[in-house]
Short mmCIF file of C-alpha atoms and ligand atoms in Angstrom, two decimals:
data_model
loop_
_atom_site.label_atom_id
_atom_site.label_comp_id
_atom_site.label_asym_id
_atom_site.label_seq_id
_atom_site.Cartn_x
_atom_site.Cartn_y
_atom_site.Cartn_z
CA MET A 431 39.45 49.17 -46.92
CA GLY A 432 42.94 50.09 -45.65
CA ALA A 433 43.68 51.00 -42.07
CA GLY A 434 43.97 54.65 -43.10
CA GLN A 435 40.47 54.70 -44.51
CA VAL A 436 39.10 52.91 -41.46
CA LEU A 437 40.74 55.55 -39.26
CA LEU A 438 39.26 58.33 -41.36
CA VAL A 439 35.77 56.86 -41.12
CA LEU A 440 36.16 56.50 -37.36
CA LEU A 441 37.36 60.10 -37.06
CA ALA A 442 34.50 61.39 -39.16
CA THR A 443 31.96 59.40 -37.17
CA SER A 444 33.30 60.59 -33.83
CA ALA A 445 33.18 64.19 -35.08
CA VAL A 446 29.59 63.95 -36.32
CA MET A 447 28.15 61.67 -33.64
CA PRO A 448 30.08 62.10 -30.42
CA SER A 449 29.72 59.16 -28.04
CA LYS A 450 27.27 59.79 -25.19
CA ASP A 451 28.59 62.69 -23.15
CA PRO A 452 28.49 61.87 -19.41
CA LEU A 453 27.68 65.53 -18.67
CA LEU A 454 24.51 65.57 -20.79
CA ASN A 455 21.07 64.15 -20.09
CA VAL A 456 21.94 62.77 -16.66
CA CYS A 457 20.50 62.62 -13.17
CA MET A 458 22.63 63.31 -10.13
CA ASP A 459 23.15 60.67 -7.49
CA ALA A 460 21.19 62.28 -4.65
CA LYS A 461 18.28 61.51 -2.34
CA HIS A 462 15.24 61.28 -4.65
CA HIS A 463 16.60 61.35 -8.22
CA LYS A 464 15.89 58.60 -10.72
CA THR A 465 18.99 56.84 -12.04
CA GLN A 466 18.20 57.87 -15.64
CA PRO A 467 16.07 60.68 -17.04
CA GLY A 468 12.92 59.74 -18.94
CA PRO A 469 9.31 60.78 -19.66
CA GLU A 470 7.05 61.38 -16.62
CA GLY A 471 3.56 62.18 -17.88
CA MET A 472 2.06 62.91 -14.45
CA LEU A 473 4.42 65.57 -13.08
CA HIS A 474 2.61 67.95 -10.73
CA ALA A 475 1.82 71.65 -11.39
CA GLN A 476 5.02 73.73 -11.36
CA CYS A 477 7.19 70.69 -12.15
CA SER A 478 5.16 69.78 -15.27
CA PRO A 479 7.49 71.61 -17.72
CA TRP A 480 9.92 68.68 -17.25
CA LYS A 481 7.39 65.95 -18.09
CA ASP A 482 8.95 65.00 -21.45
CA ASN A 483 12.27 64.17 -19.81
CA ALA A 484 12.75 64.26 -16.05
CA CYS A 485 14.91 63.03 -13.18
CA CYS A 486 12.00 63.26 -10.72
CA THR A 487 9.03 60.94 -10.27
CA ALA A 488 5.42 62.13 -10.11
CA ASN A 489 5.47 61.54 -6.36
CA THR A 490 8.56 63.74 -5.86
CA SER A 491 7.01 66.48 -8.02
CA ALA A 492 3.84 66.46 -5.90
CA GLU A 493 5.79 66.45 -2.63
CA ALA A 494 7.78 69.47 -3.88
CA HIS A 495 4.62 71.55 -3.63
CA LYS A 496 3.85 70.68 0.00
CA ASP A 497 4.66 72.85 3.01
CA GLN A 498 6.01 70.02 5.09
CA SER A 499 7.00 67.60 2.34
CA ASN A 500 8.51 64.22 3.06
CA LEU A 501 11.38 65.07 0.67
CA TYR A 502 13.59 66.83 3.24
CA ASN A 503 11.13 67.76 6.03
CA PHE A 504 12.10 71.31 5.20
CA ASN A 505 9.96 74.06 6.69
CA TRP A 506 9.59 77.20 4.56
CA ASN A 507 7.54 78.81 7.36
CA HIS A 508 10.33 79.00 9.96
CA CYS A 509 9.69 82.74 10.57
CA GLY A 510 5.93 82.82 10.07
CA VAL A 511 4.09 81.80 6.92
CA MET A 512 6.02 82.40 3.69
CA PRO A 513 3.75 84.30 1.28
CA PRO A 514 2.71 82.28 -1.82
CA LYS A 515 4.34 84.72 -4.26
CA CYS A 516 7.68 83.97 -2.61
CA LYS A 517 7.06 80.26 -1.98
CA ARG A 518 6.40 79.57 -5.66
CA HIS A 519 10.05 80.37 -6.38
CA PHE A 520 11.19 77.84 -3.79
CA ILE A 521 8.87 75.26 -5.34
CA GLN A 522 10.33 76.04 -8.79
CA ASP A 523 13.85 75.79 -7.38
CA THR A 524 12.93 72.35 -5.98
CA CYS A 525 11.43 71.28 -9.34
CA LEU A 526 14.61 72.31 -11.17
CA TYR A 527 16.82 70.54 -8.65
CA GLU A 528 14.78 67.32 -8.57
CA CYS A 529 13.63 67.11 -12.20
CA SER A 530 16.22 68.71 -14.49
CA PRO A 531 18.34 66.33 -16.60
CA ASN A 532 20.43 69.33 -17.72
CA LEU A 533 22.57 70.04 -14.67
CA GLY A 534 25.37 67.58 -15.56
CA PRO A 535 28.10 70.20 -16.14
CA TRP A 536 27.66 71.39 -12.52
CA ILE A 537 27.39 68.08 -10.68
CA ASP A 538 29.92 67.88 -7.88
CA GLN A 539 30.87 64.92 -5.67
CA VAL A 540 30.12 65.38 -1.98
CA ASP A 541 30.85 63.45 1.17
CA SER A 542 27.44 63.62 2.79
CA SER A 543 25.24 61.20 4.71
CA TRP A 544 22.25 61.69 2.42
CA ARG A 545 23.62 62.26 -1.08
CA ARG A 546 26.74 61.49 -3.14
CA GLU A 547 26.38 64.42 -5.54
CA ARG A 548 25.21 68.03 -5.43
CA ILE A 549 25.13 70.94 -7.89
CA LEU A 550 27.68 73.74 -7.70
CA HIS A 551 27.73 77.13 -9.51
CA VAL A 552 24.78 76.53 -11.88
CA PRO A 553 24.62 79.79 -13.91
CA LEU A 554 21.10 81.01 -13.19
CA CYS A 555 19.46 83.45 -15.62
CA LYS A 556 19.34 87.05 -14.41
CA GLU A 557 15.53 87.22 -14.55
CA ASP A 558 15.07 84.01 -12.56
CA CYS A 559 17.29 85.30 -9.77
CA GLU A 560 15.94 88.85 -9.75
CA GLU A 561 12.26 87.84 -9.79
CA TRP A 562 12.95 85.35 -6.97
CA TRP A 563 14.54 88.15 -4.88
CA GLU A 564 11.86 90.71 -5.80
CA ASP A 565 8.98 88.37 -4.81
CA CYS A 566 10.70 87.34 -1.57
CA LYS A 567 12.24 90.60 -0.40
CA ASP A 568 9.49 91.19 2.20
CA SER A 569 9.40 87.55 3.36
CA VAL A 570 11.19 86.76 6.59
CA THR A 571 14.00 84.36 7.52
CA CYS A 572 16.61 83.89 10.25
CA LYS A 573 19.39 82.38 8.12
CA GLU A 574 21.54 83.15 5.09
CA ASN A 575 22.67 79.57 4.35
CA TRP A 576 19.68 77.24 4.41
CA HIS A 577 21.80 74.13 3.88
CA LYS A 578 23.24 74.04 7.39
CA GLY A 579 23.06 75.33 10.93
CA TRP A 580 19.37 74.70 11.66
CA ASN A 581 17.96 73.31 14.87
CA TRP A 582 16.59 69.93 13.76
CA ALA A 583 15.66 68.76 17.29
CA THR A 584 11.96 68.49 16.44
CA GLY A 585 12.54 66.69 13.12
CA THR A 586 12.06 69.84 11.05
CA ASN A 587 14.26 72.89 10.71
CA ARG A 588 13.76 75.67 13.23
CA CYS A 589 15.76 78.86 13.71
CA PRO A 590 18.89 78.22 15.78
CA TRP A 591 19.16 79.87 19.22
CA GLY A 592 20.22 83.47 19.02
CA SER A 593 19.23 83.99 15.37
CA MET A 594 16.67 86.66 14.54
CA CYS A 595 13.89 86.66 11.97
CA ARG A 596 14.59 89.50 9.53
CA PRO A 597 13.31 90.46 6.07
CA PHE A 598 15.02 88.74 3.13
CA SER A 599 16.13 92.19 1.96
CA HIS A 600 18.32 92.50 5.11
CA VAL A 601 19.63 88.93 5.06
CA PHE A 602 20.20 89.08 1.26
CA PRO A 603 20.86 92.71 0.28
CA GLN A 604 21.12 91.90 -3.47
CA PRO A 605 19.59 89.22 -5.74
CA LYS A 606 23.08 87.71 -6.11
CA ASP A 607 23.26 87.19 -2.31
CA LEU A 608 20.01 85.25 -2.30
CA CYS A 609 20.71 83.01 -5.29
CA GLU A 610 24.30 82.20 -4.36
CA LYS A 611 24.28 82.05 -0.58
CA ILE A 612 20.99 80.35 0.25
CA TRP A 613 22.07 76.91 -1.04
CA SER A 614 25.83 77.35 -0.49
CA ASN A 615 26.70 78.24 -4.10
CA SER A 616 24.49 75.71 -5.88
CA TYR A 617 23.70 78.69 -8.12
CA ARG A 618 25.90 81.37 -9.62
CA TYR A 619 24.35 84.76 -10.35
CA THR A 620 24.81 85.81 -13.98
CA THR A 621 23.81 88.75 -16.15
CA GLU A 622 22.86 86.35 -18.97
CA ARG A 623 19.23 86.60 -20.07
CA ARG A 624 16.59 83.93 -20.49
CA GLY A 625 16.77 82.48 -24.00
CA SER A 626 20.45 83.38 -24.44
CA GLY A 627 21.53 79.73 -24.31
CA ARG A 628 24.12 80.73 -21.69
CA CYS A 629 22.13 80.43 -18.45
CA ILE A 630 19.86 77.89 -16.77
CA GLN A 631 16.17 78.80 -16.49
CA MET A 632 14.16 77.77 -13.44
CA TRP A 633 11.00 78.96 -15.21
CA PHE A 634 10.22 78.12 -18.85
CA ASP A 635 7.34 77.46 -21.20
CA PRO A 636 7.63 73.81 -22.30
CA ALA A 637 5.75 74.59 -25.56
CA GLN A 638 9.10 75.73 -27.00
CA GLY A 639 10.97 72.75 -25.56
CA ASN A 640 13.36 72.81 -22.61
CA PRO A 641 15.75 75.77 -23.09
CA ASN A 642 18.29 74.24 -20.69
CA VAL A 643 19.22 71.44 -23.12
CA VAL A 644 21.37 73.75 -25.27
CA VAL A 645 22.76 75.48 -22.18
CA ALA A 646 24.07 72.18 -20.80
CA LYS A 647 25.53 71.33 -24.25
CA TYR A 648 27.33 74.66 -24.43
CA TYR A 649 28.88 74.36 -20.96
CA ALA A 650 29.75 70.67 -21.45
CA TRP A 651 31.57 71.60 -24.67
CA LYS A 652 33.30 74.49 -22.93
CA LYS A 653 34.39 72.25 -20.06
CA ARG A 654 35.76 69.61 -22.45
CA SER A 655 37.58 72.03 -24.73
CA SER A 656 39.04 74.21 -22.01
CA PRO A 657 39.56 72.28 -18.81
CA ALA A 658 40.66 74.30 -15.79
CA TRP A 659 44.38 73.43 -16.19
CA MET A 660 44.36 74.73 -19.78
CA GLU A 661 42.84 78.07 -18.81
CA SER A 662 45.56 78.57 -16.23
CA VAL A 663 48.43 78.03 -18.71
CA THR A 664 46.92 79.66 -21.82
CA PRO A 665 44.88 82.78 -21.20
CA ALA A 666 43.26 82.29 -24.61
CA THR A 667 39.80 83.38 -25.70
CA ASP A 668 36.93 80.89 -25.59
CA ALA A 669 36.92 80.65 -29.39
CA ALA A 670 40.63 79.89 -29.68
CA VAL A 671 40.56 77.20 -26.99
CA GLY A 672 37.35 75.72 -28.37
CA ALA A 673 38.93 75.43 -31.83
CA LEU A 674 41.84 73.30 -30.59
CA PRO A 675 40.33 69.79 -30.69
CA TRP A 676 38.81 70.54 -34.10
CA ALA A 677 42.13 71.74 -35.47
CA VAL A 678 43.77 68.52 -34.30
CA LEU A 679 41.05 66.41 -35.92
CA VAL A 680 41.20 68.24 -39.23
CA LEU A 681 45.02 68.18 -39.34
CA LEU A 682 45.11 64.47 -38.55
CA SER A 683 42.58 63.72 -41.28
CA LEU A 684 44.57 65.80 -43.80
CA VAL A 685 47.83 64.06 -42.91
CA LEU A 686 46.18 60.67 -43.36
CA MET A 687 44.77 61.62 -46.76
CA VAL A 688 48.01 63.15 -48.02
CA LEU A 689 50.29 60.29 -46.93
CA PRO A 690 51.12 58.30 -50.10
CA GLY A 691 48.68 55.41 -50.12
CA GLY A 692 47.52 56.30 -46.63
CA VAL A 693 48.44 54.25 -43.58
CA GLY A 694 46.76 51.30 -45.30
CA GLY A 695 49.52 51.39 -47.94
CA CYS A 696 52.07 50.11 -45.45
CA GLY A 697 49.97 47.08 -44.58
CA SER A 698 49.49 46.07 -48.24
CA LEU A 699 53.21 46.03 -49.07
C1 NAG B 757 4.72 59.74 -2.06
O1 NAG B 757 5.14 58.48 -1.60
C2 NAG B 757 5.18 58.36 -0.18
C3 NAG B 757 5.81 57.01 0.17
O2 NAG B 757 5.24 55.97 -0.60
C4 NAG B 757 3.78 58.54 0.39
O3 NAG B 757 3.80 58.46 1.80
C5 NAG B 757 3.26 59.91 -0.03
O4 NAG B 757 1.94 60.09 0.41
C6 NAG B 757 3.34 60.09 -1.55
N1 NAG B 757 2.99 61.46 -1.86
C7 NAG B 757 2.12 61.81 -2.79
C8 NAG B 757 1.87 63.26 -2.94
O5 NAG B 757 1.52 60.99 -3.48
#
């Protein structure tokens, strides 16, 4: 086989079977995550949808359901008891964060004492955000950003001096405020619907598989084919930018086939 043919085979292979994408099927480097995703048959209750492939252990999934879990010593009941219909959304949010192997496209490096990576701007499905807000709007809290600013003097988070306990609906006037501000932009509010393949679902029925697998693939592809610098110089449509690497591949293959004798011809002279 000439060098030209070898090149063609390599090109074809890389087009059909891309090498492992570092943005897909990964666990972030944080406090409780496994280093690699894998099956976890014993995941607890609300975390069980991830049991076929998870970044959390059974222990983490069980702790995620506790009021004063040893995961972060975080206290949901900082302004009186959080009603169960609201708390279940925070449990689901914890399950997604700890267990999902599909958040790669939104992993961000951080300089923090307790984790090296976080998630930033995960596009949450409209229903997930709106149901979360609806079920929590009468719950009470004293803070908008739950990542920082607490009084940790007792080992758990308490409302800082001077803050007032108010209904969620005052602290977070719209669903978007809740989903984006509570964890300092870990989530991005979207108008994409569940099942669209364009937003991450906190809640899903595992009988149909994990819907977030294709979502991560889509955004990983989008990130690769239109990196930020490219968007700023060419205000092209998604489709046009996405077609670029393919056009290059196809053209290169054509050139190699059309060249008299291929590249291999030169070597056999
Ligand atoms: C998880 O592991 C920790 C440390 O080994 C232990 O203290 C805790 O009880 C475990 N939690 C559950 C729910 O099994």
